[in-house]
Structures are given as C-alpha cells and as structure tokens.
CSV table of C-alpha atoms and ligand atoms in Angstrom, one decimal:
chain,number,residue,atom,x,y,z
A,1,MET,CA,25.3,77.9,134.3
A,2,PHE,CA,27.6,78.1,131.3
A,3,GLU,CA,27.4,74.4,130.3
A,4,SER,CA,25.9,74.9,126.8
A,5,LEU,CA,28.2,77.8,126.0
A,6,THR,CA,31.2,75.8,127.1
A,7,ASP,CA,30.1,72.9,124.9
A,8,ARG,CA,29.6,75.1,121.9
A,9,LEU,CA,33.0,76.9,122.4
A,10,ASN,CA,34.8,73.6,122.8
A,11,GLY,CA,33.2,72.4,119.6
A,12,VAL,CA,34.5,75.4,117.7
A,13,PHE,CA,38.0,75.0,119.3
A,14,GLY,CA,38.0,71.3,118.5
A,15,LYS,CA,37.7,72.2,114.8
A,16,LEU,CA,40.4,74.8,115.0
A,17,THR,CA,43.0,72.7,116.8
A,18,SER,CA,42.4,69.6,114.6
A,19,ARG,CA,44.0,71.5,111.7
A,20,GLY,CA,47.7,72.2,111.1
A,21,ARG,CA,47.3,75.5,109.4
A,22,LEU,CA,44.5,78.0,109.4
A,23,SER,CA,43.4,80.3,106.7
A,24,GLU,CA,41.7,83.6,107.3
A,25,GLN,CA,38.5,82.0,106.2
A,26,ASP,CA,38.9,79.3,108.8
A,27,ILE,CA,39.2,81.9,111.5
A,28,ASP,CA,36.3,83.9,110.2
A,29,ALA,CA,34.1,80.8,110.2
A,30,ALA,CA,35.2,80.0,113.8
A,31,LEU,CA,34.5,83.5,115.0
A,32,ARG,CA,31.1,83.5,113.4
A,33,GLU,CA,30.3,80.3,115.4
A,34,VAL,CA,31.7,81.9,118.6
A,35,ARG,CA,29.4,84.9,117.9
A,36,MET,CA,26.4,82.7,117.4
A,37,ALA,CA,27.3,80.8,120.6
A,38,LEU,CA,27.4,84.0,122.5
A,39,LEU,CA,24.1,85.2,121.1
A,40,GLU,CA,22.5,81.9,122.0
A,41,ALA,CA,23.7,82.3,125.5
A,42,ASP,CA,21.8,85.6,125.5
A,43,VAL,CA,24.9,87.8,125.5
A,44,ASP,CA,24.2,91.4,124.6
A,45,PHE,CA,24.6,91.7,120.8
A,46,LYS,CA,26.9,94.7,121.0
A,47,VAL,CA,29.1,92.9,123.5
A,48,ALA,CA,29.2,89.8,121.2
A,49,ARG,CA,30.1,91.9,118.2
A,50,GLN,CA,32.9,93.8,120.0
A,51,PHE,CA,34.2,90.6,121.4
A,52,VAL,CA,34.6,88.9,118.0
A,53,LYS,CA,36.0,92.1,116.5
A,54,GLN,CA,38.7,92.3,119.2
A,55,ILE,CA,39.7,88.7,118.7
A,56,LYS,CA,40.0,89.2,115.0
A,57,GLU,CA,42.2,92.2,115.4
A,58,LYS,CA,44.4,90.4,117.9
A,59,ALA,CA,44.6,87.3,115.8
A,60,SER,CA,46.0,89.3,112.9
A,61,LYS,CA,48.5,91.1,115.1
A,62,GLU,CA,49.6,87.9,116.9
A,63,GLU,CA,50.4,86.3,113.6
A,64,VAL,CA,48.1,83.3,114.1
A,65,PHE,CA,48.8,82.3,110.5
A,66,ALA,CA,52.5,82.1,111.0
A,67,SER,CA,52.2,80.2,114.3
A,68,LEU,CA,52.9,76.5,114.4
A,69,THR,CA,49.9,76.0,116.6
A,70,PRO,CA,47.4,78.5,115.2
A,71,GLY,CA,44.3,76.9,116.8
A,72,GLN,CA,45.9,77.1,120.2
A,73,THR,CA,46.9,80.7,119.6
A,74,VAL,CA,43.3,81.6,118.7
A,75,ILE,CA,42.1,79.9,121.9
A,76,LYS,CA,44.6,81.8,124.0
A,77,ILE,CA,43.3,85.1,122.4
A,78,VAL,CA,39.7,84.1,123.1
A,79,GLN,CA,40.6,83.4,126.7
A,80,GLU,CA,42.3,86.8,127.1
A,81,GLU,CA,39.3,88.6,125.6
A,82,LEU,CA,36.9,86.7,127.8
A,83,VAL,CA,38.8,87.8,130.9
A,84,SER,CA,38.7,91.3,129.5
A,85,ILE,CA,34.9,91.5,128.8
A,86,LEU,CA,34.3,90.0,132.3
A,87,GLY,CA,36.1,93.0,133.7
A,88,GLY,CA,39.8,92.1,133.7
A,89,GLU,CA,40.8,92.5,137.4
A,90,HIS,CA,38.9,91.4,140.4
A,91,VAL,CA,37.5,94.4,142.3
A,92,GLY,CA,36.9,93.9,146.1
A,93,LEU,CA,34.7,95.7,148.5
A,94,GLU,CA,35.7,99.2,149.5
A,95,ARG,CA,36.2,100.1,153.1
A,96,GLY,CA,35.5,103.6,154.5
A,97,GLU,CA,38.0,105.5,156.7
A,98,LYS,CA,35.9,105.4,159.8
A,99,PRO,CA,32.9,103.3,160.9
A,100,PRO,CA,30.4,102.6,159.7
A,101,THR,CA,31.1,101.7,156.1
A,102,VAL,CA,27.6,101.9,154.7
A,103,ILE,CA,26.7,99.3,152.0
A,104,LEU,CA,23.5,100.1,150.3
A,105,LEU,CA,21.9,97.2,148.4
A,106,VAL,CA,19.5,98.1,145.6
A,107,GLY,CA,17.7,96.1,142.9
A,108,LEU,CA,14.5,94.8,141.5
A,109,GLN,CA,12.0,92.7,143.3
A,110,GLY,CA,13.1,89.2,144.1
A,111,ALA,CA,16.7,89.8,142.7
A,112,GLY,CA,18.1,88.5,146.0
A,113,LYS,CA,18.9,91.7,148.0
A,114,THR,CA,17.8,90.4,151.4
A,115,THR,CA,19.6,87.1,150.9
A,116,ALA,CA,22.7,89.0,149.6
A,117,ALA,CA,22.6,91.2,152.7
A,118,ALA,CA,22.9,88.1,154.9
A,119,LYS,CA,25.6,86.5,152.7
A,120,LEU,CA,27.7,89.6,152.7
A,121,ALA,CA,27.2,90.1,156.5
A,122,LEU,CA,28.3,86.5,157.1
A,123,ARG,CA,31.3,86.9,154.9
A,124,LEU,CA,32.4,90.0,156.7
A,125,LYS,CA,31.8,88.4,160.1
A,126,LYS,CA,33.9,85.4,159.0
A,127,ASP,CA,36.6,88.0,158.2
A,128,ASP,CA,36.4,89.2,161.8
A,129,GLN,CA,34.6,92.4,160.9
A,130,SER,CA,31.9,93.9,163.0
A,131,VAL,CA,28.7,94.1,160.9
A,132,MET,CA,25.1,95.1,161.3
A,133,MET,CA,22.1,94.9,158.9
A,134,ALA,CA,19.2,97.3,158.7
A,135,ALA,CA,15.7,96.6,157.4
A,136,CYS,CA,14.9,99.6,155.2
A,137,ASP,CA,12.3,97.6,153.2
A,138,LEU,CA,9.0,98.8,154.6
A,139,GLN,CA,7.0,97.7,151.6
A,140,ARG,CA,6.1,94.3,153.0
A,141,PRO,CA,5.8,93.6,156.7
A,142,ALA,CA,7.3,90.2,156.0
A,143,ALA,CA,10.5,91.8,154.7
A,144,ILE,CA,11.6,92.9,158.2
A,145,ASP,CA,10.9,89.4,159.6
A,146,GLN,CA,12.9,87.8,156.8
A,147,LEU,CA,16.0,89.9,157.5
A,148,LYS,CA,15.6,89.4,161.3
A,149,GLN,CA,15.4,85.7,160.8
A,150,LEU,CA,18.5,85.6,158.6
A,151,GLY,CA,20.2,87.7,161.2
A,152,ALA,CA,19.3,85.3,164.0
A,153,GLN,CA,20.4,82.3,161.9
A,154,ASN,CA,23.8,83.8,161.2
A,155,GLY,CA,24.5,85.7,164.4
A,156,ILE,CA,24.2,89.1,162.8
A,157,GLU,CA,22.6,92.1,164.5
A,158,VAL,CA,19.6,93.6,162.7
A,159,TYR,CA,18.3,97.1,163.2
A,160,SER,CA,14.7,97.7,162.5
A,161,GLU,CA,11.8,100.0,163.3
A,162,ASP,CA,8.1,99.8,163.4
A,163,PRO,CA,6.9,100.2,159.8
A,164,ALA,CA,3.7,102.0,161.0
A,165,THR,CA,5.6,104.9,162.4
A,166,SER,CA,8.8,105.1,160.4
A,167,THR,CA,10.1,105.6,156.9
A,168,PRO,CA,12.9,103.8,155.0
A,169,VAL,CA,15.0,107.0,155.2
A,170,GLU,CA,14.5,107.3,159.0
A,171,VAL,CA,15.4,103.6,159.5
A,172,ALA,CA,18.6,104.1,157.4
A,173,LYS,CA,19.6,107.3,159.3
A,174,ASN,CA,19.0,105.8,162.7
A,175,ALA,CA,20.9,102.6,161.8
A,176,VAL,CA,23.9,104.7,160.8
A,177,LYS,CA,23.7,106.5,164.1
A,178,LYS,CA,23.5,103.2,166.0
A,179,ALA,CA,26.3,101.6,164.1
A,180,ALA,CA,28.6,104.7,164.7
A,181,HIS,CA,27.7,104.7,168.4
A,182,ASN,CA,28.5,101.0,168.7
A,183,ASN,CA,31.6,101.2,166.6
A,184,VAL,CA,30.2,98.7,164.1
A,185,TYR,CA,32.4,98.8,161.0
A,186,TYR,CA,30.0,97.7,158.3
A,187,LEU,CA,26.4,98.5,158.0
A,188,ILE,CA,24.4,96.8,155.3
A,189,LEU,CA,21.1,98.4,154.2
A,190,ASP,CA,18.5,96.1,152.8
A,191,THR,CA,16.0,98.1,150.7
A,192,ALA,CA,12.6,97.4,149.0
A,193,GLY,CA,12.4,96.1,145.4
A,194,ARG,CA,10.0,97.0,142.7
A,195,LEU,CA,8.7,94.9,139.8
A,196,ALA,CA,10.1,97.5,137.4
A,197,ILE,CA,12.1,100.7,137.8
A,198,ASP,CA,9.8,103.5,138.8
A,199,ASP,CA,10.2,107.0,140.1
A,200,ASP,CA,9.0,106.2,143.6
A,201,LEU,CA,11.7,103.6,144.0
A,202,MET,CA,14.4,105.8,142.6
A,203,THR,CA,13.4,108.7,144.8
A,204,GLU,CA,13.4,106.6,147.9
A,205,LEU,CA,16.8,105.2,147.1
A,206,GLU,CA,18.2,108.6,146.3
A,207,GLN,CA,17.0,109.9,149.6
A,208,ILE,CA,18.5,106.9,151.5
A,209,ARG,CA,21.7,107.5,149.7
A,210,LYS,CA,21.8,111.2,150.5
A,211,ALA,CA,21.0,110.5,154.1
A,212,THR,CA,23.7,107.7,154.6
A,213,ASP,CA,26.5,108.5,152.2
A,214,PRO,CA,27.3,104.9,151.4
A,215,VAL,CA,30.8,103.8,150.5
A,216,GLU,CA,29.2,101.1,148.3
A,217,THR,CA,25.9,101.2,146.5
A,218,LEU,CA,25.7,97.6,145.2
A,219,LEU,CA,23.1,96.6,142.6
A,220,VAL,CA,21.8,93.1,143.2
A,221,VAL,CA,20.9,91.5,139.9
A,222,ASP,CA,19.3,88.1,139.1
A,223,ALA,CA,21.5,86.5,136.5
A,224,MET,CA,18.6,84.3,135.4
A,225,THR,CA,16.8,87.3,134.0
A,226,GLY,CA,19.3,87.7,131.1
A,227,GLN,CA,18.9,90.8,129.1
A,228,ASP,CA,16.5,92.3,131.5
A,229,ALA,CA,19.2,92.2,134.2
A,230,VAL,CA,21.5,94.1,131.9
A,231,GLN,CA,18.9,96.7,131.1
A,232,SER,CA,18.1,97.3,134.8
A,233,GLY,CA,21.8,97.5,135.5
A,234,SER,CA,22.2,100.4,133.1
A,235,GLU,CA,19.1,102.2,134.4
A,236,PHE,CA,19.9,101.9,138.0
A,237,ASN,CA,23.4,103.2,137.3
A,238,GLU,CA,22.1,106.2,135.3
A,239,ARG,CA,19.6,107.1,137.9
A,240,ILE,CA,21.4,106.6,141.2
A,241,GLY,CA,24.9,105.6,140.4
A,242,ILE,CA,26.2,102.2,141.6
A,243,THR,CA,29.7,101.3,142.7
A,244,GLY,CA,29.4,97.6,142.1
A,245,MET,CA,27.1,94.6,141.4
A,246,ILE,CA,26.2,91.3,143.1
A,247,MET,CA,25.1,88.8,140.5
A,248,THR,CA,22.8,86.3,142.1
A,249,LYS,CA,21.4,82.9,141.1
A,250,MET,CA,24.5,81.9,139.2
A,251,ASP,CA,23.8,78.4,140.3
A,252,GLY,CA,20.7,78.4,138.1
A,253,ASP,CA,20.5,77.0,134.6
A,254,ALA,CA,20.3,80.3,132.7
A,255,ARG,CA,22.4,80.7,129.6
A,256,GLY,CA,24.8,83.1,131.2
A,257,GLY,CA,24.4,86.0,128.9
A,258,ALA,CA,23.8,88.5,131.8
A,259,ALA,CA,26.9,87.4,133.6
A,260,LEU,CA,28.9,87.9,130.4
A,261,SER,CA,27.5,91.2,129.4
A,262,MET,CA,26.8,93.0,132.6
A,263,ARG,CA,30.3,94.4,133.2
A,264,SER,CA,30.8,95.6,129.6
A,265,VAL,CA,27.4,97.2,129.2
A,266,THR,CA,27.4,99.1,132.6
A,267,GLY,CA,31.1,99.7,133.0
A,268,VAL,CA,30.6,98.9,136.7
A,269,PRO,CA,32.5,96.0,138.3
A,270,VAL,CA,30.8,92.9,139.5
A,271,LYS,CA,32.1,92.2,143.0
A,272,TYR,CA,30.3,89.0,144.1
A,273,MET,CA,28.2,86.1,142.8
A,274,GLY,CA,25.4,84.4,144.6
A,275,VAL,CA,25.6,80.6,143.9
A,276,GLY,CA,22.8,79.3,146.1
A,277,GLU,CA,20.2,80.0,148.7
A,278,ARG,CA,22.3,79.4,151.7
A,279,ALA,CA,24.0,82.3,153.5
A,280,ASP,CA,27.4,80.9,152.7
A,281,ALA,CA,26.7,80.6,149.0
A,282,LEU,CA,28.6,83.7,148.0
A,283,GLU,CA,31.7,83.8,145.8
A,284,ASP,CA,34.1,86.6,145.0
A,285,TYR,CA,33.9,87.5,141.3
A,286,HIS,CA,37.2,86.9,139.5
A,287,PRO,CA,37.1,87.5,135.7
A,288,ASP,CA,40.0,85.1,135.1
A,289,ARG,CA,38.5,82.3,137.1
A,290,LEU,CA,35.1,82.7,135.5
A,291,ALA,CA,36.7,82.7,132.1
A,292,SER,CA,38.4,79.4,132.9
A,293,ARG,CA,35.1,77.9,134.0
A,294,ILE,CA,33.4,79.1,130.8
A,295,LEU,CA,36.1,77.6,128.7
A,296,GLY,CA,35.7,74.3,130.7
A,297,MET,CA,39.1,74.3,132.3
A,298,GLY,CA,37.9,74.4,135.9
A,299,ASP,CA,38.6,76.8,138.7
A,300,VAL,CA,41.0,75.3,141.1
A,301,GLN,CA,41.6,78.5,142.9
A,302,THR,CA,38.0,79.1,144.0
A,303,LEU,CA,37.7,75.4,144.8
A,304,ILE,CA,40.7,75.6,147.1
A,305,GLU,CA,39.3,78.7,148.8
A,306,LYS,CA,35.9,77.0,149.3
A,307,ALA,CA,37.7,74.0,150.7
A,308,GLN,CA,39.6,76.3,153.1
A,309,ASP,CA,36.2,77.3,154.5
A,310,GLN,CA,35.4,73.7,155.1
A,311,PHE,CA,38.6,72.1,156.3
A,312,ASP,CA,41.4,73.8,158.0
A,313,GLU,CA,44.2,75.7,156.2
A,314,ASN,CA,46.8,72.9,156.6
A,315,GLN,CA,44.6,70.4,154.9
A,316,ALA,CA,43.9,72.8,152.0
A,317,LEU,CA,47.6,73.5,151.5
A,318,GLU,CA,48.3,69.8,151.6
A,319,LEU,CA,45.7,69.2,148.9
A,320,GLU,CA,47.2,71.9,146.7
A,321,GLN,CA,50.7,70.4,147.1
A,322,LYS,CA,49.3,67.0,146.2
A,323,MET,CA,47.6,68.4,143.1
A,324,ARG,CA,50.9,70.0,142.1
A,325,LYS,CA,52.9,66.8,142.6
A,326,SER,CA,50.3,64.5,141.1
A,327,GLN,CA,50.0,62.7,144.4
A,328,PHE,CA,46.3,63.1,144.6
A,329,ASP,CA,45.2,59.6,145.7
A,330,MET,CA,41.9,57.9,146.5
A,331,ASN,CA,42.1,59.2,150.1
A,332,ASP,CA,42.2,62.7,148.8
A,333,MET,CA,39.4,62.0,146.4
A,334,LEU,CA,37.2,60.6,149.2
A,335,GLN,CA,38.0,63.7,151.3
A,336,GLN,CA,37.1,65.9,148.4
A,337,PHE,CA,33.8,64.2,147.9
A,338,GLN,CA,33.0,64.5,151.6
A,339,THR,CA,34.0,68.1,151.6
A,340,LEU,CA,32.0,68.7,148.4
A,341,LYS,CA,28.9,67.7,150.2
A,342,ASN,CA,29.4,70.7,152.5
A,343,MET,CA,30.4,73.2,149.8
A,344,GLY,CA,27.0,73.9,148.4
A,345,PRO,CA,25.4,73.1,145.1
A,346,LEU,CA,27.2,70.1,143.7
A,347,ASP,CA,27.0,71.1,140.0
A,348,GLY,CA,28.7,74.4,140.7
A,349,VAL,CA,31.5,72.7,142.6
A,350,LEU,CA,32.1,70.0,140.1
A,351,GLY,CA,32.5,72.5,137.4
A,352,MET,CA,35.5,74.0,139.2
A,353,ILE,CA,37.5,70.7,139.2
A,354,PRO,CA,39.7,70.4,136.2
A,355,GLY,CA,38.8,67.2,134.3
A,356,MET,CA,35.4,66.9,136.0
A,357,GLY,CA,33.7,67.7,132.7
A,358,SER,CA,33.7,64.0,131.7
A,359,LEU,CA,32.8,62.8,135.2
A,360,LYS,CA,29.9,65.2,135.2
A,361,ASN,CA,28.5,63.6,132.1
A,362,GLN,CA,28.6,60.2,133.7
A,363,LEU,CA,27.1,61.5,136.9
A,364,GLN,CA,24.2,63.1,135.2
A,365,ASN,CA,21.9,64.6,137.8
A,366,VAL,CA,24.5,64.0,140.4
A,367,ASP,CA,22.6,63.3,143.6
A,368,GLU,CA,23.3,62.2,147.1
A,369,ARG,CA,22.8,58.6,146.3
A,370,ARG,CA,25.6,58.7,143.6
A,371,MET,CA,27.9,60.4,146.0
A,372,ALA,CA,27.2,57.8,148.6
A,373,GLN,CA,28.1,55.2,146.0
A,374,VAL,CA,31.5,56.8,145.3
A,375,GLU,CA,32.1,57.0,149.0
A,376,ALA,CA,31.2,53.4,149.5
A,377,ILE,CA,33.6,52.3,146.8
A,378,ILE,CA,36.5,54.2,148.3
A,379,LEU,CA,35.6,53.1,151.8
A,380,SER,CA,35.7,49.5,150.7
A,381,MET,CA,39.4,49.9,149.7
A,382,THR,CA,42.2,49.1,152.0
A,383,PRO,CA,44.4,52.1,153.0
A,384,TRP,CA,47.1,50.6,150.8
A,385,GLU,CA,44.7,50.5,147.8
A,386,ARG,CA,43.7,54.0,148.4
A,387,SER,CA,47.2,55.2,148.2
A,388,ASN,CA,48.1,53.0,145.2
A,389,PRO,CA,44.9,53.0,143.1
A,390,GLN,CA,46.9,52.1,140.0
A,391,LYS,CA,47.8,48.7,141.6
A,392,ILE,CA,44.2,47.6,142.1
A,393,ASN,CA,43.9,44.4,140.1
A,394,GLY,CA,41.0,42.4,139.0
A,395,SER,CA,40.4,40.4,142.1
A,396,ARG,CA,40.7,43.5,144.3
A,397,ARG,CA,38.2,45.2,142.1
A,398,LYS,CA,35.8,42.4,142.6
A,399,ARG,CA,36.2,42.5,146.3
A,400,ILE,CA,35.8,46.3,146.4
A,401,ALA,CA,32.6,45.9,144.3
A,402,MET,CA,31.2,43.3,146.7
A,403,GLY,CA,32.1,45.3,149.7
A,404,SER,CA,30.4,48.5,148.4
A,405,GLY,CA,27.4,46.9,146.9
A,406,THR,CA,28.4,48.0,143.4
A,407,THR,CA,29.7,46.3,140.3
A,408,ALA,CA,33.3,45.9,139.0
A,409,THR,CA,32.4,48.2,136.2
A,410,GLN,CA,31.4,50.9,138.5
A,411,VAL,CA,34.7,50.5,140.4
A,412,ASN,CA,36.6,50.6,137.1
A,413,GLN,CA,34.8,53.8,136.2
A,414,LEU,CA,35.7,55.5,139.4
A,415,LEU,CA,39.3,54.4,139.1
A,416,SER,CA,39.6,55.8,135.6
A,417,GLN,CA,37.9,59.0,136.7
A,418,HIS,CA,40.4,59.4,139.5
A,419,LYS,CA,43.2,58.8,137.1
A,420,GLN,CA,41.9,61.5,134.8
A,421,MET,CA,41.4,64.0,137.6
A,422,GLN,CA,45.0,63.4,138.7
A,423,LYS,CA,46.3,63.9,135.2
A,424,MET,CA,44.3,67.1,134.7
A,425,MET,CA,45.3,68.5,138.1
A,426,SER,CA,49.0,68.0,137.6
A,427,ARG,CA,48.8,69.3,134.1
A,428,PHE,CA,47.0,72.3,135.4
A,429,TYR,CA,49.9,73.2,137.6
A,430,LYS,CA,52.9,71.9,135.6
A,431,GLY,CA,52.1,73.0,132.1
A,432,GLY,CA,50.9,76.5,132.8
A,433,LYS,CA,47.4,77.5,131.9
A,434,LYS,CA,47.7,77.3,128.1
A,435,ARG,CA,48.7,73.6,128.1
A,436,ALA,CA,46.1,72.9,130.8
A,437,LEU,CA,43.5,74.4,128.6
A,438,MET,CA,44.5,72.1,125.8
A,439,GLY,CA,44.3,69.2,128.2
A,440,MET,CA,40.9,70.1,129.4
A,441,LEU,CA,39.7,70.2,125.9
A,442,GLY,CA,41.2,66.7,125.4
A,443,ARG,CA,43.8,67.8,122.9
A,444,SER,CA,47.3,67.4,123.9
B,501,LIG,N1,19.4,79.6,143.8
B,501,LIG,C1,19.6,80.8,144.3
B,501,LIG,N2,18.5,81.4,144.9
B,501,LIG,C2,18.8,82.6,145.4
B,501,LIG,C3,20.0,83.3,145.3
B,501,LIG,N3,19.9,84.5,145.9
B,501,LIG,C4,18.6,84.6,146.3
B,501,LIG,N4,17.9,83.5,146.0
B,501,LIG,C5,16.5,83.2,146.3
B,501,LIG,O1,15.7,84.2,145.6
B,501,LIG,C6,14.5,84.5,146.3
B,501,LIG,C7,14.4,86.0,146.5
B,501,LIG,O2,15.4,86.4,147.3
B,501,LIG,P1,15.4,87.7,148.3
B,501,LIG,O3,16.7,87.9,148.9
B,501,LIG,O4,14.2,87.6,149.2
B,501,LIG,O5,15.1,88.8,147.2
B,501,LIG,P2,14.9,90.4,147.4
B,501,LIG,O6,15.6,91.1,146.3
B,501,LIG,O7,15.2,90.8,148.8
B,501,LIG,O8,13.3,90.4,147.1
B,501,LIG,P3,12.3,91.7,147.5
B,501,LIG,O9,12.7,92.1,148.9
B,501,LIG,O10,11.0,91.1,147.4
B,501,LIG,O11,12.6,92.7,146.5
B,501,LIG,C8,14.6,83.7,147.6
B,501,LIG,O12,13.8,82.5,147.4
B,501,LIG,C9,16.1,83.4,147.7
B,501,LIG,O13,16.3,82.2,148.4
B,501,LIG,C10,21.1,82.6,144.7
B,501,LIG,O14,22.2,83.1,144.6
B,501,LIG,N5,20.8,81.3,144.2
B,502,LIG,MG1,14.1,91.7,150.2
C-alpha cells in the first residue's frame, strides 16, 4: 500500500546520494519534498511537520555536512525517524493472569471487526492457546451467522444467544462465565459497528467493558479510510479508552497515511495488521519492518515468518542460511514462488522480498498465469541448471524456452531477476541494514 510513497522517497534520496557534499539548502529542499510526499500519502499534517522537524534537528546534530556520505546519513536518519513515528518497538498482545483474557474488539461499521476476531482467534489457536469468540453484535441478525460461520471454518468455538431475548451486555457477561467455566484462556468479543461514532454505540461499549473487564480493548480501523481512521481512533480512545489497534485492509491500494499517522496521533500502539480477507491474513505490526517496506528495502523477517507457517521450520531455516551465504539458487526461487502462492496476496508478499521492486515492475499485475510461467521455466531446467543458473548458456536457454513454452528473452529475464534477488539478499545480510538500503535504492 505504500508504493507511491516509496517511489517518491526514493526519488528524493536519489538526488541526495548523487551529490558529494550537501549544503543546508539541499537538505531543506529534500525535506520539503519528503513533507510533500507524506502529505500526498494522506499523513496527518502535524505528524508530517513533526517528522521533518525531527530529521532536521538530528541532521544538524549528526554532522551530516561533515560526513563523507551525507546523503546516506540523511537516509539513515529518515529511517530511524520513520521507525519512531510508527511506534518504535513492537507491542504484543497482553495476557491476563487467569482465564479468560477478554479481548474486546471495537470499531466503526465495516472496519473489519468480525474478520479480525476470526484472524486473531486463529492466530491464538495456532499458538496452542484455547480461544472462544462471542457474538455481541445484535444489530444485524446476519452478524451472528457471520461469526458462527467463521468459527466453523476455522475450528473456533462461538458463543451466541438469541438476539430477540438478549442484549450485547448479557451475551458478553455469559460468554465470560462460560469461558471461565471451560477454562478457555482467550475470549474475543465481536461487537456492533456504527457508521459514525454516536452515544448509543459508546454507551453500549462502555457497558460491555464494565461487565467484562477486558485485558485488551482493541480498536479495529480500516487503513483505507485515511484521515477518518485517525479521527475515529482519537475519539474512541477518548471515549472508552483503547489498549491497542488492529489496522485492517493494509493490502488495499490506499496511500498509507492512516498507517503512518495512527500511532503518533493516538499514542496507542498498533498491534496487528490485516492484509487480506482470509483468516490467516494477519501480520504482527513491527515498526522497524514496516519502515523497511516503506523505504523499499523489503521485509525479510516477516517473509521468513510467513514462510514458516507454510513450510516447516527446517526449510525456513535453510532458506535463511542460503540467503545469508548467497546460495539462493533456482530451486529455492521455485520453492519460494510455490510458497508465495499460499502466502496470501501476492503484491504484499513481493514487497517483502529485497530486490523485488524491479521484478514487481516487470510483473505488473502479477497474476497466476505469470506465476505459472516462472514455474514452467524453472521446471524446464535440469537439476544441475537450477543449482548453477549462472552457467546456463545460449543453447540451454533456447531449450528451456522451448520446454516451457516461453521465449529465450523471458528465460533471460528470469535469470537476471534471480541474480538480482540473490545479490540483494546477500547484501541485506552481509552489509548490515544501511548498506542494504543503499543497495535496494540501487546506489552502491
Ligand atoms: N482486503 C481486506 N479486506 C478485509 C480485511 N479485513 C476485513 N476485510 C473485509 O471487509 C469487509 C468488512 O469486514 P467485517 O469483518 O465484516 O467488518 P465489521 O467491522 O465486522 O463490520 P460490521 O459488523 O458491519 O460493523 C468484509 O468484506 C471483509 O472481508 C483486510 O485486512 N483486507
Ligand atoms: Mg461485524
């Protein structure tokens, strides 16, 4: 979701690093562009202003002008500040002393509460925790069915009552009783949304909160709604007090402003991000990783964690080792592509792979057919070729193209993409993050 911001920032950095020395005016001009880029991405204007101010202050302290690589020093500062406005440290889910740990989900209509309840429940279940969901949304009859269906699909117990004879507070209270009785550790309460914040909604939520004493009150916000999301975040926090946020629809093509401003404006940590409609499309929110993605340097850590969900731990470890030692060959690339297919929205996953930026451009609107082509090319290689892609000569290329129903040019493209990925990956590990960043930006 940060593509255009990433492009803009890379443009600014490109200008900075192409110069030997930088004057104060150069930095000022660059920071003005950074500020514009943030505003265009719909970042809260106070946040953008503060961001640029901090960078300017740090830049003068860190003696950018005396540095031999001033442009890179500025980029390092931008990265640090980005991590800082995104919240600094990752904050995980709290766990109560004794069961049940009640997690109350609140938010506007359509923000993704019910989906988030299932995602969170599935995550906890995968971590071997006992978990139950309760349908406290009695606004729409369909809401209960929606939660029940999600529960059935993912093997999660759902507590519900007849909406004709019960109230949201009653459902919540009884769900807590049942969870305590059954020794269920986590109880997730799905609540009703409203089009806008109103007193009825707030009163209802306050009552549920009083009755259930939740360990976490998580606000579910739709990242696509930009500044409105930020506004509702502040209001919910003032009215009922929230302990964290789940930012949904991060897979959408919004400009990313909400994601960037939410933490700074509300002061409340974002704990998770929703990145798709599927129940497994939930990611932990890590400010440093997100900053890397925004700056276009990939997010190998999240990628590896996602891969761990898909293939077993040994395979994932092996992959990491190979990336470190630049032994990532075509077999690994094939495996990655096959795993990618199971890891949810392709765009999001591609953005996490260092060096994928250029591939992404070539694979515009990456679709299953393209993926199949890549697979076919690799499958047409012999095992020896897959382990030694650099030794694939002209006649081999022709044969591979024939075998996969593609052209020699397409085979060439894939080979150079692989080479670039390999280079980026090893640089990512060997050179430390700063050098890796330079590499991602194509300036080393
Ligand atoms: N692409 C994408 N869609 C999402 C995500 N989270 C939720 N959705 C979709 O958003 C729509 C609304 O989700 P719900 O979970 O029903 O939202 P809600 O907050 O419970 O809505 P109400 O109960 O009406 O207030 C559904 O179509 C979901 O599939 C996400 O992270 N990415
Ligand atoms: Mg709902």
